[in-house]
Every structure is written in structure tokens, then in C-alpha cells.
Amino acid sequence: MNPPDEQRRILIFAMKLGYQTRAFDEAARKLGVELVFVTDRCQRLDDPWHDRALPVHFEAPEEAAYAVMQAQRGKHVDGVLAVGDRPALAAAYAARGLGVTHNHPVSVEACRSKLRMREVFRDAGVPVPWFRDVMLNATPEPALLGIEYPCVLKPVSLSASQGVMRANTRKEFLAGAARLKHLLDSAEIQATREPNLDRMIVEEYLPGREVAVEGLVTEGELRVLAIFDKPDPLEGPFFEETIYVTPSRLSRAEQAAVEKSFADAARALGLMHGPVHGELRLNERGVWPIEVAARPIGGLCARALRFRMSDKDEAIGLEELLLRHALGLPGKDARREEQASGVLMIPVPKSGVLEEVKGLDEARAVKGITELEITARLHDYLAAWPEGSSYLGFLFAKGETPAYVEAALREGHRKLRIEITPRLPVEHPVTKRI
Ligand code: ADP
């Protein structure tokens, strides 16, 4: 008989291997745990230093899970983590097949569909705006659908606010629906083979302040790791993210209401184990979960979070915290450090080819700025929102207070001079008709 396989091992499902998975790799080395990466972008690895990734197709999650189970046959797996929305369902199936504590695939599936999520919330008594499932194949007539204004049009399963638009009038609704159809029909989006690319969800526009919440669920119990304020008004017509700052400046009572609403939403979805990230809005009618995802905060934003087990211990990153949680190691209940911290997801000012970003040194020299990384590649075409979904880069700040951090991020951003050459103007084929 073979000796028992005692190597601790965690599977990380990620779209591509890059800055976020590298942080997991560093934490794993420190903890002496082996990481097995599962990705569907193997042909385009940005990390040649890494050669252990298992290639799968995330759009076929059960097949992907089966391939992973075959590859891990005879090996012990301690945990499964998904980084990003697209890999989450394959991760849930694989965890189930491997007998690893995780979320049920049905819960993850509900997180992946904005429509299903609204149905689950409604049925569980979690506040929801009115919502409609609208096919995009024929021009929808808002009056027949009972649409009122303002409303929000969104794709069912994309992320990062891609394709999300506010409409205040029938004319804007029709233009938005046509624009969304055009986006969903594009070769790039069709290549994702996401389900539901033929429809949209339309819902009531919820005014109010927005926060993002990072949490960790252990056997159904949610612990909130951080509440991020989003100090820029997110009133549309498009909804790209900008500044996140924690700790929140909401009152204690408001923060408690946010935590309760987030926990109710996660419970309604049946999320049982692992990282959760959510967006919620607050107004005089209460707290409204806009979205809950069964994954940690995306992009480079995790770098805004550092945790300490005690005053004496060195701070650890979110990736290490998540590995400790998956392995049941001490430190999984570490608290966020005291300092205020924030990140600016650097917006794409207009679509076009990124020629140059100037002022990097000036931005880095701003007091409070701790890090600046331009993640977009020079000379690549960048799409602005709503068609776009990736930021130009990330700017980080730390300081005594959230107000200081916010001011540093704004000042750092002002120093950047982003040169984008627009492509030759191409009339939008559908919106032109309206
Ligand atoms: P995604 O998963 O693509 O980020 P979301 O449903 O979270 O899509 O929407 C993205 C953003 O759009 C939200 O963070 C919020 O700012 C805005 N938004 C979405 N739905 C509404 C709504 N019903 N009312 C107001 N704003 C909304």
C-alpha cells in the first residue's frame, strides 16, 4: 500500500495566472502548502515561472470538475478556492466531487446569475427591487413589460459592471437594450460561452450610497472582514468602480444594518464556506444587497486589506488569510489592521488605444500613496464602460483616517495623464436608428 499522502494541498480555480495568483503562491510557500492551479487560459499564461496549472474550460463546469478529480486521484485535497466569477461553479463541483467543504454548486450558480439571485432573495424575504427577465432578440417594449423609470439594464451573468446601464426614459431604455444586445452579440462575449447571452435583467434603479463588503463564511457563519465605502456617487448611466476606502464612515447602526443584510443575503443563497464579496446600497427604505459573489474581492484590490492575528504579529494578506481558513490553521480569524486603507480602480476615460501613462512618479510621490500599478498594456485597445470590464490599473493609499486616504487617492489620480488615441469613430449600428 502507498504511504498516505500527507502534503497539504489547495486547488485554486482562476481565470488566468497573474498578480492575484502570485500572491497566493507566496502565501502558500510560507505555509508549506502545495497549490494546484486550475485555469482555462493556459495558452496565454502571463507567468512563465509557473507550470503546474491544470487546463480546463470553465464554461463546462461539470466536465472541468471531472478533469480535476481525475488529475487529483489518490491525492489528498484540503481546500478549494475560486478567484473570479467564471471559475466559481467549476470549483464548487470539484469540491463536491472531492469531498472538500465548500459551497453547494446550486448556491454558486445562483450567485452567477443576476436573475436567479433576485428570485432567491425575493423568495427568502431579502429586499429586492422590482425586476424583469427580458429577451433581447426582439426590440422590447418597456410599457408592455411594466418597466418604470429610472431603471437599470444588465446582462445576466457578466461581471465588473460590464454592460450595466441606467435608463431614465423609454428612449434611453431602447438605446440601452440595443447597446447591450450589441455587446452580448460581440465575438469577445460570445467566446465566453456564458449562458443567458440572449437576455437581460431590468430592475428598479435603487438610489443611495453604495458599499462593498468582504466576508468569510465558516460553516454557514459569516464574518465581515471589511466594509468599503465607495465615496464617488454611482448614479450612472454606467457603473465602473473607482474608489474603495475602509474602514467605513457609515454610522455604527448603518454598518450593523449592512452586516445583517449581507449575512441575510449570503444565507438566502445558501453560502456555507469560504470568501464572499458583496455590493449593497443604503437609502431611507433600508439596505439592499445588489450582488453577492462566492469569491474574494477581485483584481489587485485585495492588496488594500492586511490582517493581524495580534498586535505583535506581522500583518498578512487576504490570500494568506484565505489559505489559513481553508486549512483550518490559526490566524483564520485575524482582524483587519487598524490603519485606514483604500484603492482606486483607475477608470478608463474613453475607449481607444492606450499610448502612454504619464505622471507615475508624481502620483507615487503623493503623501499617503503606497503603491501604483498600471495593469493595462501599452498599445492595447481599452474599452471604456459599459462595454469595458478591465481597469487601467490600481492606486493604493494608507493613512490615519478614511478621509485622508480618499484625498490621497484623488490627488494621486490627478497626477496621472492618460493618453488614449480614440479609434476612428464608428457609428453605433443600432443606437443610430433610435
Ligand atoms: P456586476 O456583477 O457586473 O458588477 P452588479 O449587478 O453588481 O453587476 O451591478 C454593477 C453596479 O451597477 C453596482 O455596483 C451598482 O453600482 C450598479 N447597480 C446595479 N444594479 C443597480 C440597481 N438596481 N440600482 C442602482 N444601481 C445598481
XYZ file of C-alpha atoms and ligand atoms in Angstrom:
461
model
C 0.000 0.000 0.000
C 1.198 3.531 -0.741
C 2.076 5.655 2.258
C -0.680 8.195 2.968
C -0.273 11.428 1.022
C 0.385 13.963 3.755
C 1.173 17.004 1.653
C -1.383 19.717 2.357
C -2.863 20.814 -0.923
C -5.279 23.504 -2.071
C -6.818 23.885 -5.502
C -7.129 27.434 -6.838
C -9.523 27.961 -9.729
C -8.554 31.154 -11.561
C -9.202 32.683 -14.966
C -5.560 33.366 -15.554
C -2.371 33.180 -13.593
C -1.203 36.642 -12.749
C -0.805 39.091 -9.932
C -3.577 37.635 -7.792
C -2.465 34.014 -8.042
C 1.136 35.073 -7.417
C 0.060 36.427 -4.013
C -1.493 33.020 -3.264
C 1.734 31.352 -4.314
C 3.817 33.453 -1.924
C 1.459 32.753 0.968
C 1.453 29.023 0.157
C 5.232 28.864 0.195
C 5.213 30.466 3.634
C 2.643 27.970 4.927
C 4.245 24.942 3.265
C 1.105 24.078 1.347
C 1.043 22.972 -2.268
C -1.179 24.912 -4.626
C -2.644 23.354 -7.713
C -3.899 25.982 -10.148
C -6.834 25.208 -12.389
C -7.310 27.668 -15.227
C -8.865 27.988 -18.647
C -6.298 30.413 -20.043
C -3.333 28.091 -20.201
C -2.441 29.027 -23.705
C -1.952 32.604 -22.550
C -0.065 32.214 -19.274
C 1.338 35.501 -18.125
C 3.514 33.699 -15.635
C 6.067 31.535 -17.314
C 7.538 30.811 -13.861
C 4.515 28.672 -13.180
C 3.936 25.353 -14.873
C 1.549 23.436 -12.667
C -1.783 24.662 -13.965
C -4.471 22.172 -14.959
C -6.176 23.310 -18.167
C -9.989 23.189 -18.189
C -12.953 25.018 -19.736
C -14.917 26.917 -17.123
C -17.982 27.191 -19.348
C -18.411 23.413 -18.885
C -18.123 23.332 -15.084
C -19.033 19.683 -14.510
C -16.561 18.478 -17.116
C -13.922 20.784 -15.671
C -14.563 19.349 -12.215
C -14.328 15.809 -13.547
C -10.972 16.545 -15.188
C -9.694 17.981 -11.920
C -10.889 14.956 -9.948
C -9.130 12.637 -12.379
C -5.920 14.633 -12.079
C -6.096 14.603 -8.275
C -6.944 10.918 -7.955
C -5.180 9.419 -4.953
C -4.102 12.797 -3.640
C -5.454 14.496 -0.594
C -7.074 17.916 -1.174
C -7.611 20.200 1.844
C -9.426 23.073 0.219
C -10.786 24.603 -2.963
C -10.815 28.328 -3.700
C -12.192 30.232 -6.686
C -10.703 33.534 -7.766
C -13.136 35.384 -10.021
C -16.729 34.716 -11.018
C -16.273 32.449 -14.026
C -14.270 29.701 -12.259
C -16.580 29.606 -9.213
C -19.016 26.961 -10.447
C -16.340 24.508 -11.625
C -14.673 24.966 -8.221
C -17.927 24.131 -6.415
C -18.473 20.945 -8.462
C -14.867 19.853 -7.969
C -15.050 20.439 -4.216
C -18.216 18.362 -4.052
C -16.624 15.541 -6.007
C -13.509 15.622 -3.855
C -15.447 15.778 -0.592
C -13.989 19.164 0.361
C -16.067 21.615 2.425
C -17.314 24.312 0.058
C -20.474 25.945 -1.235
C -23.081 23.815 -2.979
C -22.991 24.262 -6.779
C -26.638 25.389 -6.715
C -25.706 28.284 -4.413
C -22.792 29.273 -6.610
C -24.992 29.054 -9.687
C -27.446 31.469 -8.064
C -24.569 33.882 -7.422
C -23.566 33.659 -11.085
C -26.997 34.679 -12.392
C -28.284 38.130 -11.510
C -31.777 36.894 -12.314
C -31.626 33.770 -10.155
C -30.150 35.820 -7.320
C -33.109 38.225 -7.368
C -35.536 35.261 -7.318
C -33.710 33.683 -4.372
C -33.700 36.972 -2.448
C -37.374 37.608 -3.176
C -38.359 34.113 -2.065
C -36.277 34.411 1.112
C -37.723 37.820 2.031
C -34.447 39.669 1.376
C -35.282 43.131 -0.057
C -35.232 43.235 -3.860
C -36.069 45.932 -6.374
C -38.760 45.000 -8.918
C -37.091 43.044 -11.712
C -37.923 41.596 -15.142
C -36.300 38.953 -17.299
C -36.265 40.442 -20.823
C -35.328 38.681 -24.063
C -33.143 40.727 -26.387
C -33.968 39.010 -29.652
C -36.847 41.323 -30.482
C -36.915 45.003 -29.517
C -38.533 45.005 -26.065
C -41.445 47.358 -25.437
C -40.979 48.719 -21.929
C -44.627 49.746 -21.459
C -45.766 46.158 -22.081
C -43.172 44.862 -19.619
C -44.319 47.199 -16.864
C -40.976 48.999 -16.814
C -40.839 52.199 -14.784
C -38.065 54.796 -14.683
C -35.339 55.132 -13.628
C -34.350 51.513 -14.162
C -31.146 49.526 -14.666
C -30.442 47.175 -17.571
C -27.872 44.441 -17.030
C -26.572 41.269 -18.553
C -27.460 38.163 -16.570
C -24.010 36.757 -15.985
C -21.209 39.188 -16.776
C -19.268 40.961 -14.014
C -17.352 44.147 -13.191
C -20.395 46.251 -14.164
C -19.826 45.376 -17.812
C -22.984 46.169 -19.760
C -24.777 47.676 -16.735
C -26.694 50.839 -17.705
C -29.228 53.157 -16.166
C -32.199 54.352 -18.218
C -34.350 57.328 -17.193
C -36.694 57.320 -20.175
C -38.150 54.972 -22.786
C -35.676 56.355 -25.329
C -32.731 55.587 -23.041
C -34.156 52.153 -22.314
C -34.348 51.279 -26.019
C -30.889 52.669 -26.703
C -29.506 50.755 -23.707
C -31.175 47.491 -24.750
C -29.734 47.828 -28.258
C -26.302 48.631 -26.894
C -26.420 45.658 -24.544
C -27.532 43.337 -27.342
C -24.657 44.578 -29.472
C -22.214 43.881 -26.621
C -23.615 40.424 -25.888
C -23.524 39.527 -29.598
C -19.872 40.607 -29.908
C -17.314 37.925 -30.723
C -15.480 38.579 -27.475
C -18.508 37.993 -25.257
C -19.828 35.095 -27.356
C -16.431 33.419 -26.921
C -17.025 33.216 -23.160
C -19.979 30.838 -23.874
C -21.670 32.203 -20.788
C -25.313 31.179 -20.542
C -28.078 33.767 -20.970
C -26.370 35.970 -23.541
C -29.748 36.402 -25.268
C -31.467 38.247 -22.416
C -31.095 40.953 -19.830
C -32.443 41.687 -16.415
C -34.152 45.038 -15.956
C -34.752 46.306 -12.444
C -35.681 49.337 -10.418
C -32.853 51.836 -10.009
C -32.038 51.997 -6.297
C -30.739 55.400 -5.271
C -28.429 55.709 -2.299
C -24.898 55.182 -1.059
C -23.054 52.035 -2.027
C -20.622 49.888 -0.065
C -18.643 46.753 -0.866
C -18.308 44.094 1.801
C -15.643 41.427 2.105
C -16.576 38.420 4.211
C -15.593 34.919 5.137
C -18.124 32.169 5.814
C -17.330 29.235 8.074
C -19.928 26.501 8.206
C -22.646 28.979 7.381
C -21.486 31.700 9.820
C -20.453 34.950 8.151
C -17.619 37.101 9.482
C -17.313 40.529 7.889
C -13.658 41.297 7.181
C -14.136 44.830 5.870
C -16.774 47.288 4.723
C -15.511 49.581 1.957
C -17.216 52.901 1.317
C -17.480 53.979 -2.305
C -17.273 57.752 -1.931
C -17.861 58.591 -5.604
C -21.555 58.743 -6.473
C -22.513 55.724 -8.564
C -25.558 57.178 -10.273
C -24.953 56.021 -13.819
C -25.520 55.980 -16.679
C -22.622 53.477 -16.308
C -21.218 51.978 -13.131
C -17.480 51.414 -13.290
C -15.906 51.307 -9.844
C -13.486 53.964 -8.659
C -12.549 54.471 -5.003
C -12.908 51.932 -2.174
C -11.987 53.042 1.363
C -12.112 51.133 4.607
C -12.997 51.420 7.484
C -16.407 52.689 6.550
C -17.537 56.143 7.632
C -21.121 54.955 7.983
C -22.560 55.146 11.481
C -22.307 52.072 13.708
C -26.020 51.443 13.242
C -25.708 51.663 9.454
C -22.724 49.312 9.452
C -24.636 46.851 11.620
C -27.544 47.039 9.155
C -25.155 46.404 6.250
C -23.641 43.402 8.031
C -27.072 41.980 8.778
C -28.297 42.458 5.231
C -25.136 40.871 3.810
C -25.480 37.898 6.169
C -29.178 37.504 5.263
C -28.311 37.584 1.561
C -25.471 35.044 1.913
C -27.712 32.777 3.994
C -30.544 33.030 1.449
C -28.113 31.902 -1.235
C -27.002 29.022 0.968
C -23.346 30.068 1.010
C -21.656 27.835 3.547
C -17.914 28.143 3.336
C -15.202 30.426 2.012
C -14.825 34.018 0.843
C -17.803 36.175 -0.132
C -17.844 39.608 -1.688
C -20.893 41.825 -1.999
C -22.184 45.213 -3.104
C -25.023 46.804 -1.155
C -26.927 50.074 -1.338
C -28.395 52.051 1.544
C -31.226 54.532 1.384
C -34.137 55.664 3.538
C -36.004 52.474 2.584
C -33.280 50.224 4.032
C -30.274 48.188 2.900
C -30.412 46.461 -0.478
C -27.989 43.730 -1.471
C -27.194 44.409 -5.138
C -24.972 41.411 -5.541
C -23.214 38.668 -3.554
C -20.391 36.629 -5.103
C -18.827 33.410 -3.806
C -15.264 34.634 -4.235
C -12.866 37.184 -2.735
C -12.546 40.808 -3.898
C -11.148 40.950 -7.440
C -8.250 42.425 -9.341
C -5.453 43.812 -7.264
C -7.873 45.249 -4.703
C -7.050 42.574 -2.130
C -3.797 44.451 -1.558
C -5.812 47.094 0.280
C -6.504 44.538 3.015
C -3.954 43.445 5.631
C -4.777 41.437 8.732
C -3.151 40.833 12.096
C -3.535 37.886 14.422
C -2.321 40.016 17.348
C -0.539 43.342 17.878
C 2.804 41.560 17.877
C 2.329 39.566 14.699
C 3.304 40.683 11.251
C 0.383 41.625 9.016
C -0.752 39.054 6.472
C -2.577 39.491 3.190
C -6.074 38.320 2.264
C -4.611 35.403 0.283
C -2.806 34.046 3.328
C -5.917 34.523 5.437
C -7.946 32.526 2.904
C -5.380 29.709 2.791
C -5.335 29.583 6.602
C -9.111 29.458 6.590
C -9.176 26.643 4.028
C -6.619 24.674 6.028
C -8.191 25.406 9.422
C -4.915 26.949 10.609
C -4.558 29.547 13.362
C -4.907 33.072 12.034
C -8.068 32.453 10.055
C -9.817 34.850 12.434
C -7.164 37.600 12.131
C -8.595 41.136 12.142
C -8.022 43.879 9.608
C -5.207 46.213 10.629
C -6.162 49.499 12.338
C -4.984 51.881 9.610
C -7.377 53.265 7.028
C -6.734 51.875 3.585
C -8.069 52.411 0.104
C -7.746 51.622 -3.545
C -8.664 53.485 -6.703
C -9.523 51.293 -9.654
C -8.161 53.652 -12.288
C -11.002 54.279 -14.730
C -10.661 54.128 -18.497
C -11.580 57.709 -19.502
C -12.524 56.781 -23.084
C -12.223 53.807 -25.403
C -9.123 53.677 -27.567
C -5.508 52.622 -27.736
C -3.516 53.275 -24.591
C -0.474 55.229 -25.763
C 1.112 56.311 -22.523
C 0.503 56.949 -18.852
C 2.487 59.944 -17.609
C 2.916 61.281 -14.117
C 3.540 57.912 -12.456
C 6.367 59.220 -10.279
C 4.367 62.295 -9.273
C 1.429 60.085 -8.301
C 3.664 57.758 -6.288
C 5.159 60.777 -4.503
C 1.786 61.939 -3.158
C 1.671 61.596 0.625
C -0.325 58.570 1.628
C 0.080 56.746 -1.701
C 1.665 53.360 -1.063
C 1.546 51.688 -4.438
C 0.616 52.278 -8.057
C 0.372 49.605 -10.679
C -0.716 50.085 -14.270
C -2.101 46.717 -15.319
C -3.318 47.621 -18.825
C -0.749 47.038 -21.528
C 0.548 49.956 -23.562
C -0.678 49.972 -27.182
C -3.593 47.676 -26.363
C -7.154 48.708 -27.143
C -9.072 49.536 -23.970
C -12.837 49.719 -23.835
C -14.493 52.253 -21.546
C -17.649 51.210 -19.670
C -20.261 49.905 -20.306
C -18.506 47.797 -22.954
C -15.308 47.616 -20.914
C -14.531 45.464 -17.925
C -10.908 45.995 -17.010
C -9.336 48.925 -15.275
C -6.227 50.789 -16.299
C -4.552 49.957 -13.051
C -4.733 50.304 -9.289
C -3.618 53.055 -6.947
C -3.340 52.353 -3.210
C -3.189 54.623 -0.172
C -2.984 54.255 3.579
C -3.312 56.705 6.423
C -4.775 57.666 9.748
C -8.297 58.283 8.537
C -10.541 57.272 5.620
C -10.811 60.954 4.599
C -7.020 61.212 4.349
C -6.851 58.040 2.246
C -9.613 59.254 -0.057
C -7.882 62.625 -0.542
C -4.548 60.897 -1.300
C -6.189 58.687 -3.923
C -7.858 61.685 -5.578
C -4.615 63.663 -5.568
C -2.643 60.684 -6.920
C -5.200 60.209 -9.681
C -4.970 63.899 -10.649
C -1.241 63.460 -11.260
C -1.800 60.790 -13.894
C -2.014 61.851 -17.509
C -3.530 59.073 -19.522
C -3.063 59.260 -23.262
C -5.554 57.311 -25.293
C -5.960 57.602 -29.047
C -9.572 57.032 -29.959
C -10.191 54.617 -32.777
C -11.693 56.181 -35.874
C -15.267 56.977 -34.912
C -17.553 54.100 -35.827
C -21.241 54.887 -35.629
C -23.000 52.547 -33.273
C -25.056 50.496 -35.733
C -28.103 50.067 -33.562
C -28.288 53.143 -31.373
C -28.089 55.247 -34.539
C -31.554 54.126 -35.564
C -33.177 55.300 -32.352
P -21.663 43.254 -11.834
O -21.739 41.878 -11.282
O -21.393 43.280 -13.299
O -20.760 44.153 -11.057
P -23.976 44.424 -10.496
O -25.334 43.890 -10.532
O -23.201 44.266 -9.232
O -23.143 43.851 -11.739
O -24.048 45.955 -10.858
C -22.890 46.747 -11.010
C -23.117 48.101 -10.371
O -24.222 48.743 -11.000
C -23.465 48.058 -8.899
O -22.322 48.005 -8.086
C -24.243 49.344 -8.739
O -23.384 50.463 -8.595
C -24.985 49.473 -10.052
N -26.316 48.872 -9.953
C -26.661 47.610 -10.267
N -27.969 47.399 -10.034
C -28.467 48.548 -9.543
C -29.758 48.980 -9.111
N -30.822 48.177 -9.153
N -29.892 50.254 -8.670
C -28.840 51.088 -8.639
N -27.608 50.757 -9.046
C -27.411 49.498 -9.497
